Coordinates of C-alpha atoms and ligand atoms in Angstrom, one line a residue:
Chain A
M1 CA 75.1 -15.7 159.2
P2 CA 74.7 -13.2 161.9
I3 CA 77.8 -11.8 163.5
T4 CA 78.3 -12.9 167.1
P5 CA 79.9 -10.8 169.8
M6 CA 82.3 -13.7 170.5
E7 CA 83.7 -13.6 167.0
V8 CA 84.3 -9.8 167.3
Y9 CA 85.7 -10.2 170.8
K10 CA 88.3 -12.7 169.7
L11 CA 89.8 -10.1 167.3
L12 CA 89.9 -7.2 169.8
P13 CA 93.0 -6.5 171.9
K14 CA 91.3 -8.1 174.9
T15 CA 93.2 -5.8 177.3
N16 CA 90.1 -4.2 178.8
C17 CA 92.0 -0.8 178.7
K18 CA 88.7 1.1 178.7
K19 CA 89.9 3.6 176.1
C20 CA 86.8 3.0 174.1
G21 CA 84.6 4.1 177.0
E22 CA 83.5 0.6 177.8
Q23 CA 84.4 -1.4 180.9
T24 CA 85.4 -4.5 178.9
C25 CA 86.4 -5.5 175.4
M26 CA 83.4 -7.9 175.4
S27 CA 80.9 -5.1 176.1
F28 CA 82.6 -3.1 173.3
A29 CA 82.0 -6.0 171.0
F30 CA 78.3 -6.0 171.8
K31 CA 77.9 -2.3 171.2
L32 CA 79.9 -2.6 167.9
I33 CA 77.3 -5.1 166.6
N34 CA 74.4 -2.9 167.7
R35 CA 76.1 0.0 166.1
E36 CA 76.3 2.0 169.3
K37 CA 80.1 2.1 168.9
K38 CA 82.4 2.4 166.0
L39 CA 85.5 0.4 165.4
E40 CA 87.5 3.6 165.5
D41 CA 86.6 4.0 169.2
C42 CA 89.0 1.3 170.1
T43 CA 92.1 3.5 169.5
P44 CA 94.8 0.8 170.4
L45 CA 93.7 -1.2 167.4
F46 CA 94.7 1.6 165.1
E47 CA 97.7 2.9 167.0
E48 CA 99.6 -0.3 167.8
K49 CA 101.2 -2.1 164.9
K50 CA 100.8 -5.5 166.4
Y51 CA 97.0 -5.3 165.9
A52 CA 97.2 -4.6 162.2
G53 CA 96.3 -8.1 161.1
Q54 CA 93.4 -8.3 163.6
L55 CA 92.2 -4.9 162.4
E56 CA 92.0 -6.1 158.8
D57 CA 90.1 -9.2 159.9
L58 CA 87.7 -7.1 162.0
K59 CA 87.0 -4.8 159.1
R60 CA 86.2 -7.8 156.9
L61 CA 84.0 -9.3 159.6
L62 CA 82.1 -6.1 160.2
Q63 CA 81.6 -5.3 156.5
P64 CA 77.9 -6.5 156.5
L65 CA 77.2 -3.9 159.2
E66 CA 77.9 -1.2 156.7
E67 CA 75.4 -2.6 154.3
A68 CA 72.7 -3.2 156.8
T69 CA 70.0 -0.7 157.8
E70 CA 70.1 0.7 161.3
T71 CA 67.8 -2.0 162.6
G72 CA 70.3 -4.6 161.5
L73 CA 67.9 -5.8 158.9
I74 CA 69.5 -6.9 155.6
V75 CA 67.5 -7.8 152.5
D76 CA 68.8 -9.8 149.7
E77 CA 66.9 -8.8 146.6
E78 CA 68.3 -11.6 144.5
L79 CA 66.5 -14.1 146.8
C80 CA 63.2 -12.2 147.0
S81 CA 60.2 -13.1 144.9
G82 CA 58.1 -10.2 146.1
C83 CA 55.6 -12.5 147.8
G84 CA 54.7 -9.8 150.3
N85 CA 54.6 -12.0 153.3
C86 CA 57.0 -9.8 155.2
V87 CA 55.0 -6.7 154.4
V88 CA 51.7 -8.2 155.5
V89 CA 53.0 -9.9 158.8
C90 CA 54.8 -6.8 160.1
P91 CA 52.9 -5.8 163.3
V92 CA 53.7 -2.1 162.8
H93 CA 52.1 -2.3 159.3
A94 CA 49.1 -4.1 160.7
S95 CA 48.4 -1.4 163.3
E96 CA 49.2 1.6 161.1
D97 CA 47.6 0.4 157.9
P98 CA 44.9 -2.1 158.8
K99 CA 43.0 -1.7 155.5
G100 CA 46.1 -1.8 153.4
M101 CA 49.0 -4.0 154.4
G102 CA 47.2 -5.4 157.4
S103 CA 44.6 -6.8 155.0
G104 CA 47.1 -8.2 152.5
F105 CA 47.2 -5.3 150.1
G106 CA 49.9 -2.9 149.2
P107 CA 50.5 0.0 151.5
T108 CA 48.0 2.9 151.7
I109 CA 50.5 4.9 153.9
D110 CA 53.5 6.7 152.5
D111 CA 56.1 5.5 154.9
P112 CA 55.9 1.7 155.4
I113 CA 58.9 0.0 156.9
L114 CA 59.0 -2.4 153.9
R115 CA 57.3 -2.4 150.6
I116 CA 57.5 -4.3 147.3
E117 CA 59.0 -2.2 144.5
D118 CA 59.6 -3.7 141.0
G119 CA 58.9 -7.1 142.3
V120 CA 61.3 -7.1 145.3
V121 CA 61.3 -5.9 148.9
K122 CA 62.7 -2.5 149.7
V123 CA 63.4 -1.0 153.1
I124 CA 61.7 2.4 153.2
E125 CA 61.3 3.6 156.8
M126 CA 63.4 1.5 159.1
M127 CA 63.0 3.9 162.0
K128 CA 59.5 2.5 162.6
C129 CA 60.7 -1.1 162.9
R130 CA 60.3 -2.5 166.4
R131 CA 63.9 -3.4 166.5
Y132 CA 64.9 0.2 166.4
G133 CA 65.6 2.7 169.1
K134 CA 65.7 2.6 172.9
N135 CA 62.5 0.6 173.5
R136 CA 63.2 -2.0 170.9
V137 CA 61.8 -5.5 171.0
L138 CA 63.3 -8.5 169.3
C139 CA 60.7 -8.8 166.5
V140 CA 61.5 -11.4 163.9
A141 CA 58.1 -11.7 162.1
C142 CA 59.3 -10.6 158.7
R143 CA 62.3 -12.9 158.7
E144 CA 60.3 -15.8 160.1
N145 CA 57.8 -15.6 157.2
C146 CA 60.2 -15.2 154.4
P147 CA 60.3 -18.5 152.5
S148 CA 63.6 -17.8 150.8
D149 CA 65.7 -16.3 153.6
A150 CA 65.8 -13.0 151.8
I151 CA 65.6 -11.2 155.1
R152 CA 68.3 -11.5 157.8
F153 CA 69.2 -9.7 161.0
L154 CA 72.7 -9.0 162.0
E155 CA 72.2 -9.9 165.6
G156 CA 70.5 -13.1 164.9
Chain B
M1 CA 44.1 0.6 140.0
P2 CA 45.9 -1.7 137.5
T3 CA 45.3 -5.4 137.9
C4 CA 48.1 -7.9 137.4
T5 CA 47.5 -10.8 134.9
G6 CA 50.7 -12.7 135.8
C7 CA 48.7 -15.5 137.3
S8 CA 45.1 -16.4 138.4
C9 CA 45.5 -14.4 141.6
L10 CA 44.7 -11.3 139.5
C11 CA 46.1 -9.0 142.2
P12 CA 44.0 -5.8 142.1
D13 CA 46.2 -3.4 143.9
I14 CA 49.1 -2.7 141.5
V15 CA 50.5 0.9 141.6
I16 CA 52.6 2.4 138.8
K17 CA 54.4 5.6 139.7
D18 CA 57.6 7.2 138.4
S19 CA 58.1 4.2 136.1
K20 CA 58.2 1.9 139.1
V21 CA 55.8 -1.0 139.8
F22 CA 54.6 -1.3 143.3
N23 CA 53.0 -4.3 145.1
A24 CA 53.2 -6.8 142.3
C25 CA 55.5 -9.8 142.9
R26 CA 58.6 -10.4 140.8
K27 CA 56.8 -12.3 138.1
G28 CA 54.0 -9.7 137.9
S29 CA 56.1 -6.6 138.0
A30 CA 58.1 -8.0 135.0
I31 CA 55.0 -7.9 132.9
F32 CA 54.5 -4.2 133.5
K33 CA 58.2 -3.4 133.4
H34 CA 58.9 -5.1 130.1
C35 CA 55.5 -4.6 128.4
K36 CA 57.0 -2.6 125.5
E37 CA 59.9 -4.9 124.9
N38 CA 60.0 -7.8 122.6
R39 CA 56.6 -7.1 121.0
A40 CA 55.5 -9.2 118.1
E41 CA 55.4 -7.7 114.6
P42 CA 53.1 -8.7 111.8
T43 CA 55.0 -11.3 109.7
I44 CA 54.3 -13.8 106.9
S45 CA 56.9 -16.6 106.6
G46 CA 59.2 -14.5 108.8
E47 CA 59.0 -11.4 106.6
K48 CA 57.7 -8.2 108.1
V49 CA 54.5 -7.1 106.5
D50 CA 51.8 -4.6 107.4
F51 CA 49.1 -5.6 109.8
G52 CA 46.3 -5.9 107.3
K53 CA 48.4 -8.2 105.1
A54 CA 49.1 -10.5 108.0
L55 CA 45.4 -10.6 109.1
E56 CA 44.4 -11.3 105.5
K57 CA 46.8 -14.2 105.3
A58 CA 45.5 -15.6 108.6
V59 CA 42.0 -15.5 107.2
E60 CA 43.2 -17.3 104.0
I61 CA 45.1 -20.1 105.9
I62 CA 42.2 -20.7 108.4
S63 CA 39.6 -20.7 105.6
S64 CA 41.5 -23.3 103.6
S65 CA 42.1 -25.5 106.6
E66 CA 40.2 -28.8 106.7
K67 CA 41.2 -29.9 110.2
L68 CA 41.9 -26.9 112.5
A69 CA 43.0 -26.8 116.1
V70 CA 42.5 -23.6 118.1
Y71 CA 44.9 -23.5 121.1
G72 CA 46.2 -21.3 123.9
L73 CA 43.6 -18.8 125.1
D74 CA 44.5 -18.8 128.8
T75 CA 45.9 -15.2 128.9
I76 CA 43.2 -13.4 126.9
P77 CA 39.9 -12.1 128.4
L78 CA 36.6 -13.9 128.4
E79 CA 35.2 -11.6 125.6
A80 CA 38.0 -12.7 123.3
Q81 CA 37.8 -16.4 124.4
E82 CA 34.1 -16.4 123.5
I83 CA 34.8 -15.4 119.9
A84 CA 37.6 -17.9 119.6
I85 CA 35.2 -20.6 120.7
K86 CA 32.7 -19.4 118.1
L87 CA 35.4 -19.5 115.5
A88 CA 36.2 -23.1 116.4
E89 CA 32.6 -24.0 116.2
K90 CA 32.2 -22.4 112.8
K91 CA 35.2 -24.4 111.5
K92 CA 34.1 -27.6 113.3
A93 CA 37.5 -27.4 114.8
Y94 CA 39.3 -28.8 117.9
I95 CA 39.8 -26.4 120.7
D96 CA 42.1 -26.8 123.8
D97 CA 44.1 -24.9 126.3
S98 CA 46.8 -25.6 128.9
S99 CA 44.3 -26.9 131.4
A100 CA 44.5 -30.5 130.3
F101 CA 48.0 -30.8 131.7
C102 CA 47.3 -28.2 134.3
L103 CA 44.4 -28.1 136.8
G104 CA 41.5 -28.5 134.4
D105 CA 40.3 -31.6 136.2
F106 CA 39.9 -29.7 139.5
V107 CA 38.1 -26.8 137.8
E108 CA 35.8 -29.3 136.2
M109 CA 35.0 -31.0 139.5
V110 CA 34.3 -27.7 141.1
L111 CA 32.0 -26.6 138.2
K112 CA 30.1 -29.9 138.4
G113 CA 29.7 -29.5 142.1
I114 CA 31.6 -32.7 142.9
L115 CA 33.8 -30.7 145.3
P116 CA 32.3 -27.9 147.4
T117 CA 33.9 -24.6 146.8
T118 CA 34.1 -21.0 148.0
T119 CA 35.8 -17.7 147.1
L120 CA 39.1 -16.3 148.1
D121 CA 37.3 -13.4 149.8
E122 CA 35.4 -15.9 152.0
V123 CA 38.7 -17.7 152.8
K124 CA 40.3 -14.4 153.7
S125 CA 37.5 -13.4 156.1
N126 CA 36.7 -16.9 157.6
A127 CA 39.1 -19.7 156.9
Y128 CA 41.0 -21.2 159.8
V129 CA 42.8 -24.4 158.5
I130 CA 44.3 -23.7 155.1
F131 CA 45.8 -26.6 153.2
Y132 CA 48.2 -26.3 150.3
W133 CA 48.2 -29.7 148.9
G134 CA 50.7 -30.5 146.1
T135 CA 51.4 -26.9 145.4
D136 CA 54.2 -24.4 146.2
P137 CA 52.4 -21.0 145.8
Y138 CA 55.5 -19.1 146.8
N139 CA 57.0 -19.8 143.4
S140 CA 54.1 -19.6 141.0
L141 CA 51.3 -17.7 142.8
S142 CA 53.6 -15.6 145.0
R143 CA 51.0 -13.4 146.7
H144 CA 48.4 -16.2 147.3
L145 CA 49.2 -16.5 151.1
S146 CA 49.8 -12.8 151.8
L147 CA 46.9 -11.4 149.9
Y148 CA 44.2 -14.1 150.2
T149 CA 44.8 -16.8 152.7
Y150 CA 47.2 -17.2 155.6
Y151 CA 48.5 -13.8 156.4
P152 CA 45.8 -11.1 155.9
R153 CA 43.7 -10.0 158.8
A154 CA 40.1 -9.7 157.7
G155 CA 36.5 -10.5 158.8
K156 CA 36.5 -13.0 161.5
R157 CA 40.2 -13.5 161.4
Q158 CA 41.6 -10.2 162.8
R159 CA 44.3 -11.6 165.0
G160 CA 46.8 -12.6 162.4
Y161 CA 48.2 -15.9 161.3
E162 CA 49.7 -17.0 164.7
E163 CA 46.3 -17.2 166.3
D164 CA 43.7 -17.1 163.6
R165 CA 45.0 -19.4 161.0
Y166 CA 46.4 -22.9 160.9
L167 CA 48.6 -23.8 157.9
V168 CA 48.9 -27.3 156.5
V169 CA 51.4 -28.0 153.7
V170 CA 51.3 -31.4 151.9
D171 CA 54.1 -32.0 149.5
V172 CA 56.7 -34.6 148.4
R173 CA 59.5 -32.3 149.4
K174 CA 60.2 -29.4 151.7
S175 CA 59.1 -26.6 149.4
H176 CA 59.5 -22.9 150.0
T177 CA 55.9 -22.8 151.2
A178 CA 56.6 -25.7 153.6
K179 CA 59.3 -23.6 155.2
L180 CA 56.6 -21.3 156.5
V181 CA 55.3 -24.1 158.7
K182 CA 56.2 -23.1 162.3
K183 CA 53.9 -23.2 165.3
N184 CA 50.2 -23.7 164.6
A185 CA 51.0 -25.4 161.4
K186 CA 51.9 -28.8 160.0
F187 CA 54.0 -30.0 157.1
I188 CA 53.2 -33.5 155.9
K189 CA 55.8 -34.9 153.6
V190 CA 54.0 -37.6 151.6
D191 CA 55.3 -40.4 149.4
S192 CA 51.7 -41.1 148.3
D193 CA 48.8 -38.6 148.5
E194 CA 46.5 -41.6 148.6
A195 CA 48.0 -42.8 151.8
L196 CA 47.4 -39.5 153.5
I197 CA 43.8 -39.5 152.2
E198 CA 43.3 -43.0 153.6
G199 CA 44.9 -41.7 156.8
F200 CA 42.2 -38.9 157.1
L201 CA 39.5 -41.4 156.3
S202 CA 40.7 -43.9 159.0
T203 CA 40.9 -41.2 161.6
M204 CA 37.4 -40.1 160.8
D205 CA 36.4 -43.8 161.2
G206 CA 38.0 -43.8 164.6
K207 CA 40.9 -46.0 163.5
A208 CA 44.6 -45.3 163.8
G209 CA 45.9 -45.3 160.3
K210 CA 49.0 -43.9 158.7
Y211 CA 49.7 -40.2 159.6
Y212 CA 47.5 -40.8 162.6
E213 CA 49.0 -38.0 164.7
E214 CA 48.9 -35.4 162.0
T215 CA 45.4 -36.2 160.8
G216 CA 44.0 -36.3 164.3
R217 CA 45.4 -32.9 165.2
I218 CA 44.4 -31.3 161.9
L219 CA 40.8 -32.7 162.1
K220 CA 40.5 -31.2 165.6
E221 CA 41.7 -27.9 164.4
M222 CA 39.3 -28.0 161.5
Q223 CA 36.4 -28.5 163.8
R224 CA 37.6 -25.7 165.9
G225 CA 37.8 -23.4 163.0
G226 CA 34.5 -24.2 161.5
F227 CA 35.5 -22.9 158.0
N228 CA 38.5 -24.4 156.2
A229 CA 39.9 -24.5 152.7
I230 CA 42.0 -26.9 150.7
F231 CA 44.0 -25.5 147.8
G232 CA 45.0 -28.4 145.4
G233 CA 47.8 -28.2 143.0
L234 CA 49.6 -30.2 140.3
G235 CA 51.3 -32.4 142.8
L236 CA 47.9 -33.6 144.1
K237 CA 46.6 -34.1 140.5
Y238 CA 49.6 -36.1 139.4
G239 CA 49.8 -37.9 142.8
L240 CA 46.2 -39.2 142.3
N241 CA 46.7 -39.9 138.7
G242 CA 43.1 -39.3 137.7
N243 CA 41.6 -41.3 140.6
Y244 CA 39.8 -38.6 142.5
E245 CA 37.1 -40.7 144.2
K246 CA 38.9 -41.1 147.5
F247 CA 39.8 -37.5 147.7
V248 CA 36.2 -36.5 147.0
E249 CA 35.0 -38.9 149.6
M250 CA 37.5 -37.5 152.1
V251 CA 36.3 -33.9 151.5
K252 CA 32.7 -35.1 151.8
R253 CA 33.4 -36.9 155.1
M254 CA 35.2 -33.9 156.5
N255 CA 32.1 -31.8 155.6
E256 CA 30.1 -34.0 157.9
L257 CA 32.3 -32.7 160.8
T258 CA 32.9 -29.1 159.7
Q259 CA 32.9 -26.9 156.7
V260 CA 35.7 -27.6 154.1
Y261 CA 36.0 -26.0 150.7
F262 CA 38.2 -26.8 147.8
I263 CA 39.7 -24.2 145.4
P264 CA 42.2 -25.1 142.6
A265 CA 45.5 -23.5 143.7
G266 CA 46.1 -21.5 140.5
F267 CA 47.2 -21.3 136.9
H268 CA 47.4 -18.9 134.0
A269 CA 45.5 -15.7 134.5
N270 CA 42.3 -16.8 132.7
M271 CA 42.5 -20.5 132.3
R272 CA 39.5 -21.0 134.5
G273 CA 37.6 -18.5 132.3
F274 CA 38.2 -20.7 129.3
N275 CA 37.1 -23.8 131.2
E276 CA 33.9 -22.1 132.4
L277 CA 33.0 -20.9 128.9
M278 CA 33.5 -24.3 127.4
F279 CA 31.6 -25.9 130.2
E280 CA 28.6 -23.7 129.7
K281 CA 28.6 -24.3 126.0
T282 CA 29.5 -28.0 125.8
G283 CA 29.5 -29.6 129.2
F284 CA 33.3 -30.2 128.9
V285 CA 36.1 -27.9 130.0
N286 CA 38.8 -28.6 127.4
R287 CA 40.1 -31.0 124.7
Y288 CA 36.9 -30.6 122.6
S289 CA 36.0 -31.3 119.0
F290 CA 33.1 -29.4 117.5
E291 CA 33.0 -32.1 114.8
S292 CA 32.4 -35.0 117.0
K293 CA 30.8 -32.9 119.7
K294 CA 32.7 -34.5 122.6
S295 CA 35.9 -34.2 124.7
S296 CA 38.6 -36.8 124.5
P297 CA 42.2 -37.2 125.7
E298 CA 43.0 -37.7 122.0
Y299 CA 42.0 -34.1 121.4
E300 CA 44.6 -32.7 123.7
F301 CA 46.6 -30.2 121.7
S302 CA 49.9 -32.1 121.8
E303 CA 48.2 -35.3 120.8
L304 CA 46.4 -33.7 117.8
V305 CA 49.8 -32.4 116.6
R306 CA 51.6 -35.7 117.4
N307 CA 49.0 -37.8 115.6
D308 CA 48.7 -35.5 112.6
S309 CA 45.0 -35.1 113.3
V310 CA 45.2 -31.4 112.2
D311 CA 46.6 -29.6 109.2
T312 CA 46.3 -26.1 110.6
V313 CA 46.8 -24.6 114.0
L314 CA 45.6 -21.3 115.3
V315 CA 47.6 -20.4 118.5
I316 CA 46.3 -17.5 120.6
G317 CA 48.2 -15.9 123.5
S318 CA 50.5 -18.9 124.1
D319 CA 54.0 -20.2 123.3
P320 CA 53.6 -23.9 122.7
A321 CA 56.9 -24.2 120.9
N322 CA 58.6 -23.5 124.2
S323 CA 56.9 -26.3 126.1
L324 CA 56.2 -29.1 123.6
P325 CA 58.4 -32.2 123.6
F326 CA 60.9 -32.2 120.7
D327 CA 59.1 -34.8 118.5
V328 CA 55.8 -32.9 118.8
L329 CA 57.6 -29.6 118.0
Q330 CA 59.0 -31.2 114.8
K331 CA 55.4 -32.1 113.9
L332 CA 54.2 -28.7 114.7
R333 CA 56.6 -27.2 112.2
E334 CA 54.9 -29.2 109.5
K335 CA 51.5 -27.7 110.1
R336 CA 50.3 -24.4 108.9
L337 CA 50.6 -22.2 112.0
V338 CA 48.9 -18.9 112.6
L339 CA 49.9 -17.1 115.8
V340 CA 48.0 -14.3 117.5
D341 CA 50.2 -13.1 120.4
P342 CA 51.6 -9.8 121.8
K343 CA 55.2 -11.0 122.2
K344 CA 58.0 -12.5 120.1
S345 CA 58.6 -16.1 121.1
L346 CA 59.8 -19.4 119.9
T347 CA 56.4 -20.0 118.4
S348 CA 56.5 -16.6 116.6
K349 CA 59.7 -17.8 115.0
I350 CA 58.1 -20.9 113.4
A351 CA 54.7 -19.4 112.7
E352 CA 53.7 -18.9 109.0
V353 CA 51.7 -15.8 110.0
V354 CA 52.0 -13.7 113.1
V355 CA 49.2 -11.3 114.0
P356 CA 50.5 -9.1 116.9
S357 CA 47.9 -8.6 119.7
A358 CA 47.7 -6.8 123.0
I359 CA 48.5 -7.7 126.6
T360 CA 45.6 -7.9 129.0
G361 CA 45.9 -5.4 131.8
I362 CA 48.4 -3.4 129.8
D363 CA 47.0 -2.4 126.4
Q364 CA 43.7 -4.3 126.4
G365 CA 41.0 -4.7 129.0
G366 CA 38.3 -7.3 129.6
T367 CA 37.0 -9.8 132.1
M368 CA 39.1 -12.6 133.6
V369 CA 38.1 -15.4 136.0
R370 CA 40.2 -15.7 139.1
S371 CA 41.2 -19.1 140.4
D372 CA 38.1 -19.2 142.7
G373 CA 35.7 -18.3 139.9
V374 CA 35.2 -14.7 140.7
R375 CA 35.0 -12.5 137.6
I376 CA 37.4 -9.5 137.6
E377 CA 37.1 -6.5 135.3
I378 CA 40.5 -5.5 134.1
E379 CA 41.2 -1.9 133.0
P380 CA 44.0 -1.4 130.5
L381 CA 46.7 1.2 131.1
W382 CA 46.1 2.3 127.5
E383 CA 44.2 0.8 124.5
A384 CA 46.0 -1.0 121.7
E385 CA 44.5 -0.5 118.2
W386 CA 44.3 -4.3 117.7
T387 CA 43.1 -6.2 120.7
D388 CA 42.6 -10.0 120.8
E389 CA 38.9 -9.3 120.7
A390 CA 39.1 -7.1 117.6
I391 CA 41.4 -9.6 115.8
L392 CA 39.3 -12.6 116.6
K393 CA 36.1 -10.7 115.6
E394 CA 37.7 -10.0 112.2
L395 CA 38.7 -13.7 111.8
L396 CA 35.3 -15.0 112.8
G397 CA 33.6 -12.6 110.3
E398 CA 35.9 -13.3 107.4
V399 CA 36.9 -16.9 107.7
K400 CA 35.0 -19.4 105.5
Ligands
SF4_1 S1 89.6 0.3 173.6 FE1 89.8 -1.7 172.6 S2 91.2 -2.8 173.8 FE2 90.5 -1.1 175.1 S3 88.8 -1.9 176.2 FE3 88.0 -1.0 174.4 S4 87.9 -2.7 173.0 FE4 89.2 -3.3 174.6
SF4_2 S1 61.4 -6.8 162.5 FE1 59.2 -6.7 163.0 S2 58.7 -4.5 163.1 FE2 60.6 -4.7 162.0 S3 60.1 -4.8 159.9 FE3 60.2 -6.9 160.6 S4 58.2 -7.5 161.2 FE4 58.2 -5.2 161.0
SF4_3 S1 58.9 -12.4 152.5 FE1 60.9 -12.7 151.6 S2 60.6 -13.2 149.5 FE2 58.6 -12.5 150.3 S3 58.7 -10.3 149.8 FE3 59.5 -10.4 151.8 S4 61.7 -10.6 151.5 FE4 60.7 -11.0 149.6
SF4_4 S1 50.7 -13.2 142.5 FE1 50.1 -13.4 140.3 S2 48.6 -11.8 139.9 FE2 49.6 -11.3 141.9 S3 51.3 -9.9 141.3 FE3 52.2 -12.0 141.3 S4 51.9 -12.7 139.2 FE4 50.6 -10.9 139.4

């Protein structure tokens, strides 16, 4: 399940004290999930004892963020059969490697976003993913075409 | 580039580097990863012997057999299959493979021209509506959609699946493949395949039958596409229970409106190769007796064993002990059993003689026939001393 800003918000101090550099706790929650902010930026959480319980819950909730790549893409190798659907549908692969991945074959370039290694999908060059960086778009092609839900995105 | 022989997709783009396998699916990569593990050893009655002794014993057992069955054969190259068929002929033996309980019927209909067919390369470049009928390729033929059918951009279909393909999945349950049905696609959950076939026929007659909405839309899409493919699997075979006439009629009628081709979904790497060789030689694809010169359901391997129609069994590249029903397995234990296979298995445990062979695409090369009938030359990574071809040549030459 993707983590929602609301879930995060509920566990924050909700004082809108702006110490994190954000106008509101809600916008801090958004940025946390997008990894533009770190939990440590909300200093009251760590300084005030009364938030200790919430802090623990937040850490647990945000655990998957640590495991995810910077695009928020999480792959579960256990579920993956190596069908290659995700590799072939990816629009970045299709335009950069039309004769290879775009045509259904393995990559002929050295730095694909995803490739199949030892029968399961591996994230190689996430910086190329359309979900990454300032001009990102909400591409979901790889996840949409994974029959076994082996690909997830943190932000949904 | 290495070719994977994990299934009849025969994926041609496998890369092996730094002891990693690239591009093969989970099932295929396991073949490369574990190719050196669990290899068979030459044995007689479970005792390890040298290779020559095992081969000698195999010759002796097969020579003294009166009623021999040759079985397996779907994972070895054409060149070796051909010799195995000659051996069966020489011994007036029965010969069979897995296709009788797999998609042998569909291969036969395609070879006889009862169903019009095409190649996966043509599908990749041209096909618009792509049916998966009674098959879940995600699990058994994992790269079928990504390499050959729905996802690749090729030829006339450069714009990708969302615009240039239309997916139809027909199954009794929502399979993994059915989960891919989003926009520009249809999943039809059937109780009876026949009802859907009738539905298509009614729609083509201009009548509103069952599944009216789906069939109407799909037929329109097919006409729009101009080139369409149906991949039929085990679900369709068992759903129709041997009565293929209506299905054949449906495909024929569809072809009056547009082009529609049928390709058996897939199976063991070279099952179709065996079916083709048998068909060329005998006019039948499997379950054949070189004594009575015909094919019969009674000559299906499990039936031969169950009914004690054979005294000796030569198994090549297969593990029947792992799949036979228990009562038949008990019967198999009573037969003299010679196994030619590269791996230890349940069958190697009960075989009187084991002659270790090679794995196609790993330590032996040769030709295999893809699910669509295209012949693929397979290069080995290295050459084993004893390939299936060499072993079978020896048996054919020596056996009386
Ligand atoms: S520092 Fe914490 S409490 Fe203050 S606004 Fe930011 S998130 Fe809210
Ligand atoms: S999200 Fe889009 S761009 Fe990123 S890897 Fe998946 S398909 Fe490619
Ligand atoms: S689509 Fe899913 S199952 Fe297929 S290779 Fe990608 S992650 Fe694995
Ligand atoms: S789809 Fe079949 S041939 Fe292709 S890699 Fe997988 S097992 Fe091997």
